[in-house]
Amino acid sequence: MKRIVILGAGTAGTMMANHLRSELKKEEWEIDIIDEREKHYYQPGYLFLPFDMYEPEDIVKTIQEFIPKGVRLLQDKIELIDGANNLVKMRNGDQLHYEILIIATGARIAPEEIEGMKGSEWQKSVFDFYTFEGALALRNKLREWEGGKLVVHITEMPIKCPVAPLEFSFLADSYFKHKNMRDKVEITYVTPLSGAFTKPKATEALDHLMVDKNIKIETDFAIAEVDNENKKIIDYGGKEVPFDLLVTVPTNKGDDLIERSGLGDDLNFIPTNKATLQSQAFKNVFVIGDASNIPASKAGSVAHFEAEILTENILRFINNEPLKEEFDGHANCFIETGNGKALLIDFNYTHEPVEGTFPFPGVGPLRLLKESRMNHMGKLAFRWIYWNVLLKGTHIPFVSANMTEAGKHFN
Amino acid sequence: MEKTIAGRTIAVNEEGYMTNFGEWNKEIGESLAKEAQIDLSQRHWDIIKYIQDEFKKESPLSIRKIGKSGVVDIKEFYALFPNAPLKTATKIAGIPKPASCI
Ligand SMILES: Cc1cc2nc3c(=O)[nH]c(=O)nc-3n(C[C@H](O)[C@H](O)[C@H](O)COP(=O)(O)OP(=O)(O)OC[C@H]3O[C@@H](n4cnc5c(N)ncnc54)[C@H](O)[C@@H]3O)c2cc1C
């Protein structure tokens, strides 16, 4: 019996378990998946939890219920990947031999990277919303907060779902409006980038929304420290931004396992072929989702597109065929803009997000780069799709793994 | 687009970044630095050389990476190239503006 081991049973690992179990013969291939957690968190929901738009139970389920029959789920911490000997070592001392390894250990926040970030004000006036605990603590804080200077901040790129902090600012604007206290809150968006987003066309549209919603923006800010005593963030160039409430996205890193195993770059992301998803270190090791260093968005939608192509490449690898160099960096993200509306962007390695219609060229019903209620419904529907379609590895009708250019207004 | 600098014509993009590193030389670097209101010291040149070496190795640049390079720490990098050091330093070094991954 040959064995495929999948590390991490989050979005990407779960999808791969489902895809591969339906493609590979049970008599030939054992599939194991390992995760230290018992629960599967719907991370896009962390954006809505602080604003009381979702309840905790909307976004947490067990890992087990999404793992197909015929796949063995092991609950333990992975200690080490020994790529030279095709072994995975676990905390309980067990080790597993594999023919093929798929790393899907994701990314986590590392507030300890910045001086003072995890200081005396952590979860008092300094919060993150990239973890379940962080989002929940922030919800409780917002419920009773009486206003002041709200600073929404990105520490450094890359981060998961790079539009989430912008969405947070937009949702905060509408949350405080509904609470009739928008005039008591000053919102500032602080970013290490030179504008609201990394892609020019989308930045233009988003900068415009910032002005509309009276959100100030501070660009090119490379944070050096959080000053807990005087409640301000200070950058290396000496710029200071005072806050009453700081909502920060700390540095995102791959799991420490990657560092221990000597497989990562300086942020513990794994050097990976961006078209085939094969790791650069070992031919029989593949990487999917947030754990890789490919220049695509760290998003669930990207993992979904990757999973279709990676499944095909694993089958090719097993049959000794050349890998398909097919992944194009396709990402498709809804951007909540507040007041029941959202934008949609669709892009890849080479094409930036532009205006147009999706998924049917000229028809929609979703509009690219334009605010609409339909897009907002799309974003809310995404949770249902995530739990019921995406994790099971089912293909989403009309949405292809590679980006389509039809129906888009490139100049 | 083209631009004449230090007596030579070079290819640049809309933001003034050189698009052909082969056209770069020290005099051009000095003139680009002058435009950015920076007087180049030996420390500046150490960093420019490091940045160009990384570019030739096709290894992506970030502020974090420069801070860990052993050539300079982030504080000094900011002191030498104020405001947006990576953008200014890459412009002077004649290489493309680092794309921030998203
Ligand atoms: C606030 C927020 C909003 C987002 N919004 C969107 C959105 O709107 N749309 C979208 O497409 N994406 C969104 N995302 C991104 C999306 O959630 C991630 O890209 C996706 O979950 C990545 O999947 P993954 O499998 O790579 O990692 P994860 O789902 O994070 O899974 C990694 C798993 O590996 C396990 N693991 C790691 N290390 C070890 C170890 N050493 N031992 C054992 N187990 C280990 C972890 O326990 C975890 O279960 C958002 C993310 C955040 C934080």
Coordinates of C-alpha atoms and ligand atoms in Angstrom, one line a residue:
Chain A
M1 CA 0.0 0.0 0.0
K2 CA 1.3 3.4 -0.9
R3 CA 0.6 6.5 1.1
I4 CA -0.2 10.2 0.6
V5 CA 0.1 12.4 3.7
I6 CA -1.6 15.7 3.8
L7 CA -0.4 18.2 6.5
G8 CA -3.1 20.5 7.7
A9 CA -6.9 20.0 7.5
G10 CA -7.9 23.6 6.9
T11 CA -9.4 24.9 3.6
A12 CA -6.8 23.5 1.2
G13 CA -5.9 20.2 3.0
T14 CA -9.6 19.3 3.3
M15 CA -10.3 20.0 -0.4
M16 CA -7.3 17.8 -1.4
A17 CA -8.4 14.9 0.8
N18 CA -11.8 15.0 -0.9
H19 CA -10.4 15.3 -4.5
L20 CA -7.8 12.6 -4.1
R21 CA -10.0 10.1 -2.3
S22 CA -12.4 10.2 -5.2
E23 CA -9.6 9.9 -7.8
L24 CA -7.4 7.2 -6.2
K25 CA -8.1 3.5 -5.7
K26 CA -8.5 2.6 -2.0
E27 CA -6.7 -0.7 -2.5
E28 CA -3.6 1.2 -3.8
W29 CA -3.4 4.4 -1.9
E30 CA -3.9 5.2 1.7
I31 CA -4.6 8.9 2.4
D32 CA -3.8 10.4 5.8
I33 CA -4.5 13.9 6.9
I34 CA -3.0 15.5 10.1
D35 CA -4.1 18.5 12.0
E36 CA -3.5 19.5 15.6
R37 CA -7.0 21.1 15.9
E38 CA -10.4 19.6 16.3
K39 CA -12.3 22.5 14.8
H40 CA -12.5 23.9 11.3
Y41 CA -12.9 27.7 11.3
Y42 CA -14.4 29.6 8.4
Q43 CA -11.8 32.4 8.4
P44 CA -13.7 34.8 6.1
G45 CA -16.2 35.0 8.9
Y46 CA -13.7 36.6 11.2
L47 CA -14.4 39.8 9.3
F48 CA -18.1 39.8 10.3
L49 CA -17.8 38.5 13.8
P50 CA -16.6 41.8 15.4
F51 CA -19.6 43.6 13.9
D52 CA -22.2 41.1 15.3
M53 CA -23.1 40.1 11.7
Y54 CA -22.2 36.5 12.4
E55 CA -22.4 34.4 15.6
P56 CA -19.5 32.2 16.6
E57 CA -21.5 29.0 15.8
D58 CA -21.9 30.2 12.1
I59 CA -18.2 29.9 11.5
V60 CA -17.0 26.9 13.5
K61 CA -17.6 23.2 12.7
T62 CA -15.6 20.0 13.4
I63 CA -12.8 19.1 11.0
Q64 CA -14.0 15.5 11.0
E65 CA -17.3 16.2 9.3
F66 CA -15.6 17.4 6.1
I67 CA -13.1 14.5 5.8
P68 CA -14.4 11.8 3.4
K69 CA -14.7 8.2 4.3
G70 CA -11.5 6.3 3.5
V71 CA -9.2 9.1 4.6
R72 CA -7.6 8.7 8.0
L73 CA -7.7 11.9 10.2
L74 CA -4.9 12.1 12.8
Q75 CA -5.2 14.7 15.5
D76 CA -1.7 15.7 16.5
K77 CA 0.9 18.4 16.2
I78 CA 3.3 17.8 13.3
E79 CA 6.9 18.2 14.7
L80 CA 9.1 17.7 11.6
I81 CA 9.2 17.0 7.9
D82 CA 12.2 14.9 7.0
G83 CA 12.1 15.3 3.2
A84 CA 15.3 13.4 2.5
N85 CA 13.8 10.3 4.1
N86 CA 10.1 10.8 3.2
L87 CA 9.1 10.9 6.8
V88 CA 6.7 13.1 8.9
K89 CA 7.3 13.1 12.6
M90 CA 4.6 13.8 15.1
R91 CA 4.5 15.1 18.7
N92 CA 3.4 11.8 20.1
G93 CA 6.5 10.2 18.7
D94 CA 4.9 8.5 15.8
Q95 CA 6.3 8.8 12.3
L96 CA 4.7 8.3 9.0
H97 CA 6.4 7.3 5.7
Y98 CA 5.0 8.8 2.6
E99 CA 5.3 8.4 -1.2
I100 CA 3.7 11.9 -1.7
L101 CA 3.4 14.7 0.7
I102 CA 1.1 17.7 0.4
I103 CA 1.8 20.6 2.7
A104 CA -1.3 22.7 3.6
T105 CA -0.3 24.1 6.9
G106 CA -1.5 27.7 6.1
A107 CA -0.3 30.9 7.6
R108 CA -0.7 32.3 11.1
I109 CA -0.3 35.8 12.7
A110 CA 3.0 36.6 14.5
P111 CA 2.4 39.7 16.6
E112 CA 5.6 38.9 18.4
E113 CA 7.5 40.2 15.4
I114 CA 6.8 43.8 16.3
E115 CA 8.1 45.4 19.4
G116 CA 5.2 46.2 21.8
M117 CA 2.5 44.7 19.7
K118 CA 1.7 41.9 22.1
G119 CA 2.3 44.3 25.0
S120 CA 0.2 45.5 27.9
E121 CA -2.6 46.8 25.7
W122 CA -3.1 43.5 23.7
Q123 CA -6.8 42.8 23.7
K124 CA -7.4 45.9 25.7
S125 CA -7.0 48.5 23.0
V126 CA -4.8 46.6 20.6
F127 CA -6.7 43.8 18.7
D128 CA -6.3 41.5 15.7
F129 CA -9.2 40.0 13.8
Y130 CA -7.2 37.2 12.0
T131 CA -7.9 34.7 14.7
F132 CA -11.1 33.4 16.2
E133 CA -10.2 34.6 19.7
G134 CA -9.1 38.0 18.4
A135 CA -12.3 38.6 16.4
L136 CA -14.4 37.6 19.4
A137 CA -12.5 39.8 21.8
L138 CA -12.8 42.7 19.4
R139 CA -16.6 42.1 19.1
N140 CA -16.9 42.5 22.9
K141 CA -14.8 45.6 22.8
L142 CA -16.8 47.2 20.0
R143 CA -20.1 46.5 21.7
E144 CA -19.2 48.9 24.5
W145 CA -16.7 51.2 22.8
E146 CA -17.7 54.9 23.0
G147 CA -15.7 56.2 20.2
G148 CA -12.4 57.9 19.5
K149 CA -9.5 57.2 17.1
L150 CA -9.9 53.9 15.3
V151 CA -6.7 52.8 13.5
V152 CA -6.9 49.9 11.1
H153 CA -3.4 48.7 10.3
I154 CA -1.4 46.3 8.2
T155 CA 2.0 45.4 9.5
E156 CA 3.7 44.0 6.4
M157 CA 2.8 42.1 3.2
P158 CA 2.0 39.4 2.3
I159 CA -1.1 38.8 4.4
K160 CA -4.0 36.4 4.0
C161 CA -6.9 37.9 2.1
P162 CA -5.2 41.3 1.5
V163 CA -8.5 43.1 1.1
A164 CA -9.8 42.1 4.6
P165 CA -8.4 45.1 6.5
L166 CA -10.0 47.5 3.9
E167 CA -13.3 45.7 4.3
F168 CA -12.9 46.0 8.0
S169 CA -12.6 49.8 7.7
F170 CA -15.7 50.0 5.4
L171 CA -17.8 47.8 7.7
A172 CA -16.6 49.8 10.7
D173 CA -17.9 53.0 9.0
S174 CA -21.3 51.4 8.4
Y175 CA -21.4 49.8 11.9
F176 CA -20.8 53.1 13.6
K177 CA -23.3 54.9 11.4
H178 CA -26.0 52.4 12.4
K179 CA -25.1 52.9 16.0
N180 CA -25.5 56.7 15.4
M181 CA -22.0 57.4 16.6
R182 CA -20.1 57.8 13.3
D183 CA -19.3 61.4 14.3
K184 CA -17.6 60.2 17.4
V185 CA -15.2 57.9 15.5
E186 CA -12.3 58.9 13.4
I187 CA -11.1 56.1 11.1
T188 CA -7.6 55.9 9.8
Y189 CA -6.3 53.2 7.5
V190 CA -2.5 52.7 7.9
T191 CA -0.7 50.6 5.3
P192 CA 2.9 49.7 4.3
L193 CA 1.7 50.0 0.6
S194 CA 1.6 53.2 -1.4
G195 CA -2.2 53.1 -1.8
A196 CA -5.3 51.2 -0.7
F197 CA -4.4 48.1 -2.6
T198 CA -1.6 46.6 -4.6
K199 CA -3.1 46.6 -8.1
P200 CA -3.5 50.1 -9.7
K201 CA -7.1 49.9 -11.1
A202 CA -8.5 48.4 -8.0
T203 CA -6.6 51.0 -5.9
E204 CA -8.2 53.8 -7.8
A205 CA -11.7 52.5 -7.1
L206 CA -10.9 51.8 -3.5
D207 CA -9.2 55.1 -2.8
H208 CA -12.4 56.7 -4.0
L209 CA -14.5 54.8 -1.6
M210 CA -12.2 55.8 1.3
V211 CA -12.8 59.4 0.5
D212 CA -16.6 58.8 0.3
K213 CA -16.6 57.1 3.7
N214 CA -14.4 59.7 5.3
I215 CA -11.6 57.2 6.1
K216 CA -8.2 58.8 6.2
I217 CA -5.3 56.8 4.8
E218 CA -1.7 56.8 5.8
T219 CA 0.6 55.1 3.3
D220 CA 4.2 53.8 3.2
F221 CA 4.1 53.2 6.9
A222 CA 6.6 50.5 8.0
I223 CA 5.8 49.9 11.7
A224 CA 8.7 49.7 14.1
E225 CA 6.8 49.6 17.4
V226 CA 3.6 49.9 19.3
D227 CA 3.9 52.4 22.1
N228 CA 1.5 51.0 24.7
E229 CA 1.9 53.8 27.2
N230 CA 1.2 56.7 24.8
K231 CA -1.1 54.6 22.6
K232 CA 0.5 55.2 19.3
I233 CA 2.2 53.3 16.5
I234 CA 5.6 54.5 15.3
D235 CA 7.3 53.8 12.0
Y236 CA 11.0 53.4 11.2
G237 CA 11.0 56.9 9.6
G238 CA 9.7 58.4 12.8
K239 CA 6.0 58.9 11.7
E240 CA 3.5 58.4 14.5
V241 CA -0.2 57.6 14.5
P242 CA -2.1 57.9 17.7
F243 CA -5.0 55.5 18.5
D244 CA -7.7 54.8 21.0
L245 CA -8.4 51.5 19.4
L246 CA -5.9 49.8 17.2
V247 CA -7.0 46.9 14.9
T248 CA -3.9 45.5 13.4
V249 CA -3.1 42.7 11.0
P250 CA 0.2 41.4 12.4
T251 CA 2.9 39.9 10.3
N252 CA 1.7 36.7 8.6
K253 CA 4.0 33.7 8.7
G254 CA 4.0 30.0 7.8
D255 CA 3.9 27.6 10.7
D256 CA 7.1 27.1 12.8
L257 CA 7.1 23.5 11.6
I258 CA 8.3 24.8 8.2
E259 CA 11.2 26.6 9.9
R260 CA 12.1 23.6 12.0
S261 CA 12.1 21.4 8.9
G262 CA 14.4 23.9 7.0
L263 CA 11.8 24.3 4.2
G264 CA 10.8 27.9 4.3
D265 CA 11.9 31.4 3.4
D266 CA 12.4 34.2 5.9
L267 CA 8.6 34.2 6.6
N268 CA 8.4 30.4 6.7
F269 CA 6.6 30.3 3.4
I270 CA 7.7 27.4 1.2
P271 CA 9.4 28.0 -2.1
T272 CA 7.1 26.4 -4.7
N273 CA 6.8 26.3 -8.4
K274 CA 4.0 28.8 -9.1
A275 CA 2.6 27.0 -12.1
T276 CA 2.8 23.3 -11.0
L277 CA 2.7 23.7 -7.1
Q278 CA 5.6 21.3 -6.7
S279 CA 8.0 22.3 -3.9
Q280 CA 11.4 23.4 -5.0
A281 CA 13.1 21.2 -2.5
F282 CA 11.6 17.8 -3.2
K283 CA 9.9 16.4 -6.2
N284 CA 7.4 14.3 -4.2
V285 CA 6.4 17.3 -2.0
F286 CA 3.6 19.6 -3.1
V287 CA 2.4 22.8 -1.5
I288 CA -1.1 24.3 -1.6
G289 CA -2.9 27.3 0.0
D290 CA -1.4 29.9 2.2
A291 CA 1.7 27.8 3.1
S292 CA 3.5 28.4 -0.3
N293 CA 5.5 31.5 -1.4
I294 CA 3.8 31.8 -4.8
P295 CA 2.9 35.4 -5.7
A296 CA -0.9 34.8 -5.6
S297 CA -3.3 36.0 -3.0
K298 CA -3.5 34.0 0.1
A299 CA -7.2 33.2 -0.2
G300 CA -9.6 30.3 0.0
S301 CA -10.8 31.0 -3.6
V302 CA -7.1 30.7 -4.7
A303 CA -6.8 27.4 -2.8
H304 CA -9.9 26.1 -4.6
F305 CA -8.5 26.9 -8.0
E306 CA -5.1 25.4 -7.0
A307 CA -6.8 22.2 -5.7
E308 CA -8.2 21.4 -9.2
I309 CA -4.8 21.8 -10.8
L310 CA -2.9 20.1 -8.0
T311 CA -5.1 17.0 -8.1
E312 CA -4.4 16.7 -11.8
N313 CA -0.7 17.1 -11.2
I314 CA -0.6 14.5 -8.4
L315 CA -2.2 12.0 -10.8
R316 CA 0.4 12.9 -13.4
F317 CA 3.2 12.5 -10.9
I318 CA 1.9 9.0 -9.9
N319 CA 1.8 8.1 -13.6
N320 CA 5.3 9.5 -14.3
E321 CA 3.9 12.1 -16.7
P322 CA 5.2 15.6 -16.9
L323 CA 3.3 18.1 -14.6
K324 CA 0.9 20.6 -16.1
E325 CA 2.3 24.1 -15.7
E326 CA -1.2 25.4 -15.5
F327 CA -1.8 27.5 -12.3
D328 CA -2.2 31.1 -13.3
G329 CA -2.6 32.7 -9.9
H330 CA -6.4 33.1 -10.4
A331 CA -8.1 34.8 -7.4
N332 CA -11.7 35.9 -7.1
C333 CA -12.6 38.0 -4.0
F334 CA -15.6 39.8 -2.8
I335 CA -14.8 43.1 -1.1
E336 CA -17.4 44.2 1.5
T337 CA -17.9 47.9 1.2
G338 CA -20.5 48.4 4.0
N339 CA -24.2 49.3 3.9
G340 CA -25.1 45.9 2.3
K341 CA -22.9 46.3 -0.7
A342 CA -19.8 44.7 -2.0
L343 CA -17.3 44.8 -4.9
L344 CA -16.0 41.8 -6.7
I345 CA -12.5 41.4 -8.1
D346 CA -11.2 38.7 -10.4
F347 CA -7.5 38.6 -11.3
N348 CA -4.4 36.4 -11.8
Y349 CA -0.5 36.6 -12.0
T350 CA -0.6 38.8 -15.1
H351 CA -4.0 40.5 -15.2
E352 CA -5.0 43.1 -12.6
P353 CA -8.6 43.4 -11.6
V354 CA -10.7 45.5 -14.0
E355 CA -14.3 46.4 -14.5
G356 CA -16.7 44.0 -16.2
T357 CA -19.2 41.2 -15.5
F358 CA -18.9 37.8 -13.8
P359 CA -19.1 34.9 -14.4
F360 CA -21.1 35.3 -17.7
P361 CA -19.4 37.8 -20.0
G362 CA -21.6 40.8 -20.6
V363 CA -24.4 39.5 -18.3
G364 CA -23.1 39.0 -14.8
P365 CA -25.0 38.9 -12.6
L366 CA -22.0 40.0 -10.6
R367 CA -20.3 43.3 -11.4
L368 CA -16.5 43.5 -11.3
L369 CA -15.0 46.5 -9.4
K370 CA -18.4 48.2 -8.9
E371 CA -20.4 48.3 -5.7
S372 CA -23.6 46.4 -5.8
R373 CA -26.1 44.6 -3.5
M374 CA -25.8 41.5 -5.6
N375 CA -22.1 41.3 -4.9
H376 CA -22.9 41.5 -1.2
M377 CA -25.3 38.6 -1.5
G378 CA -22.5 36.8 -3.3
K379 CA -20.2 37.4 -0.3
L380 CA -22.8 36.1 2.2
A381 CA -23.5 33.1 -0.1
F382 CA -19.8 32.3 0.0
R383 CA -20.2 30.9 3.5
W384 CA -22.8 28.4 2.4
I385 CA -20.7 27.6 -0.7
Y386 CA -17.6 27.2 1.5
W387 CA -19.2 24.6 3.9
N388 CA -21.3 22.8 1.3
V389 CA -19.4 22.9 -2.0
L390 CA -15.8 24.2 -1.7
L391 CA -14.5 22.0 1.1
K392 CA -15.9 18.9 -0.6
G393 CA -13.8 19.8 -3.7
T394 CA -16.9 20.1 -5.9
H395 CA -16.3 22.2 -9.0
I396 CA -18.2 25.5 -9.0
P397 CA -20.3 25.7 -12.1
F398 CA -19.3 28.4 -14.6
V399 CA -16.2 29.4 -12.7
S400 CA -13.0 28.0 -14.2
A401 CA -9.7 27.3 -12.4
N402 CA -8.0 29.6 -14.9
M403 CA -9.1 33.2 -15.2
T404 CA -11.2 34.2 -18.3
E405 CA -10.6 37.4 -20.1
A406 CA -14.1 37.6 -21.7
G407 CA -16.5 40.2 -20.3
K408 CA -13.7 42.3 -18.8
H409 CA -12.7 45.8 -19.8
F410 CA -9.0 45.6 -20.3
N411 CA -7.7 48.6 -22.3
Chain B
M1 CA 9.2 56.4 -22.1
E2 CA 12.6 57.8 -22.3
K3 CA 14.6 60.2 -20.2
T4 CA 17.9 61.9 -20.5
I5 CA 20.1 61.8 -17.5
A6 CA 23.8 62.2 -16.9
G7 CA 24.2 62.8 -20.6
R8 CA 22.5 59.6 -21.7
T9 CA 19.1 58.5 -22.8
I10 CA 17.6 55.7 -20.7
A11 CA 14.3 53.8 -20.8
V12 CA 12.0 54.4 -17.8
N13 CA 8.4 53.7 -16.8
E14 CA 5.7 56.3 -15.9
E15 CA 7.0 56.3 -12.3
G16 CA 10.6 57.0 -13.4
Y17 CA 12.0 53.4 -12.7
M18 CA 14.5 52.3 -15.2
T19 CA 13.2 49.4 -17.4
N20 CA 16.6 48.3 -18.7
F21 CA 19.1 47.6 -15.9
G22 CA 21.8 47.2 -18.6
E23 CA 21.7 50.9 -19.1
W24 CA 22.5 51.7 -15.5
N25 CA 25.9 53.1 -14.5
K26 CA 27.3 54.9 -11.5
E27 CA 26.8 58.4 -13.0
I28 CA 23.2 57.6 -13.7
G29 CA 22.8 56.3 -10.2
E30 CA 24.3 59.6 -8.8
S31 CA 21.9 61.7 -10.9
L32 CA 18.9 59.6 -9.9
A33 CA 20.0 60.1 -6.3
K34 CA 20.2 63.8 -6.8
E35 CA 16.6 63.9 -8.1
A36 CA 15.6 62.1 -4.9
Q37 CA 17.6 64.7 -2.9
I38 CA 20.0 62.2 -1.6
D39 CA 23.8 62.6 -1.3
L40 CA 25.3 59.2 -1.8
S41 CA 27.7 58.0 0.8
Q42 CA 29.7 54.7 1.0
R43 CA 26.8 53.3 3.1
H44 CA 24.3 54.1 0.4
W45 CA 26.5 52.4 -2.2
D46 CA 26.8 49.3 0.0
I47 CA 23.0 49.0 0.0
I48 CA 22.6 49.7 -3.7
K49 CA 25.1 47.0 -4.5
Y50 CA 23.3 44.5 -2.3
I51 CA 20.0 45.4 -3.9
Q52 CA 21.4 45.0 -7.4
D53 CA 23.0 41.6 -6.5
E54 CA 19.7 40.3 -5.2
F55 CA 17.9 41.6 -8.3
K56 CA 20.4 39.7 -10.5
K57 CA 19.7 36.5 -8.5
E58 CA 16.0 37.2 -9.1
S59 CA 15.3 37.1 -5.4
P60 CA 12.4 39.3 -4.4
L61 CA 13.2 42.3 -2.2
S62 CA 11.3 43.5 0.9
I63 CA 12.1 45.8 3.8
R64 CA 12.2 42.8 6.1
K65 CA 14.7 41.1 3.9
I66 CA 17.0 44.2 3.8
G67 CA 16.7 44.4 7.6
K68 CA 18.0 40.8 7.8
S69 CA 20.6 41.2 5.1
G70 CA 23.5 42.0 7.5
V71 CA 24.3 45.0 5.2
V72 CA 22.1 47.5 7.1
D73 CA 19.3 47.4 9.7
I74 CA 15.9 48.9 9.0
K75 CA 16.5 52.0 11.1
E76 CA 19.6 53.0 9.2
F77 CA 18.0 52.1 5.9
Y78 CA 15.3 54.7 6.7
A79 CA 17.9 57.2 7.8
L80 CA 19.8 56.8 4.5
F81 CA 16.8 56.8 2.2
P82 CA 14.0 58.7 4.1
N83 CA 10.2 58.1 3.7
A84 CA 9.9 55.1 1.4
P85 CA 13.4 53.6 1.4
L86 CA 12.9 50.5 -0.7
K87 CA 11.2 52.5 -3.4
T88 CA 13.8 55.2 -3.4
A89 CA 16.8 52.8 -3.2
T90 CA 15.5 50.6 -6.1
K91 CA 14.9 53.6 -8.3
I92 CA 18.5 54.8 -7.8
A93 CA 19.8 51.2 -8.3
G94 CA 18.1 51.1 -11.7
I95 CA 15.9 48.1 -11.0
P96 CA 12.1 47.8 -11.1
K97 CA 10.0 48.9 -8.1
P98 CA 9.5 45.7 -5.9
A99 CA 6.0 44.4 -6.5
S100 CA 4.4 43.8 -3.1
C101 CA 3.0 40.4 -3.2
I102 CA -0.7 40.2 -2.5
Ligands
LIG1 C1 -10.0 37.7 8.3 C2 -9.9 36.8 7.1 C3 -10.8 37.0 6.1 C4 -10.7 36.2 4.9 N1 -11.6 36.4 3.9 C5 -11.5 35.6 2.8 C6 -12.5 35.7 1.7 O1 -13.4 36.5 1.8 N2 -12.3 34.9 0.7 C7 -11.3 34.0 0.6 O2 -11.3 33.3 -0.4 N3 -10.4 33.8 1.6 C8 -10.5 34.6 2.7 N4 -9.6 34.4 3.7 C9 -8.4 33.5 3.5 C10 -8.7 32.0 3.7 O3 -9.3 31.8 4.9 C11 -7.4 31.3 3.6 O4 -6.7 31.7 2.5 C12 -7.6 29.8 3.6 O5 -8.2 29.3 4.8 C13 -6.2 29.1 3.4 O6 -6.3 27.7 3.6 P1 -5.1 26.8 4.0 O7 -5.6 25.4 4.0 O8 -3.9 27.2 3.2 O9 -4.8 27.2 5.5 P2 -5.8 27.0 6.8 O10 -7.2 26.9 6.4 O11 -5.4 28.1 7.7 O12 -5.4 25.6 7.4 C14 -4.1 25.3 8.0 C15 -4.3 24.1 8.9 O13 -3.0 23.6 9.2 C16 -3.0 23.2 10.6 N5 -1.6 23.2 11.0 C17 -0.7 24.1 10.8 N6 0.5 23.8 11.4 C18 0.3 22.6 12.0 C19 1.2 21.7 12.7 N7 2.5 22.0 13.0 N8 0.6 20.6 13.2 C20 -0.7 20.2 13.0 N9 -1.5 21.0 12.3 C21 -1.0 22.2 11.8 C22 -3.8 24.3 11.3 O14 -4.3 23.8 12.5 C23 -5.0 24.5 10.2 O15 -6.1 23.7 10.5 C24 -9.7 35.2 4.9 C25 -8.8 35.0 5.9 C26 -8.9 35.8 7.0 C27 -7.9 35.6 8.2

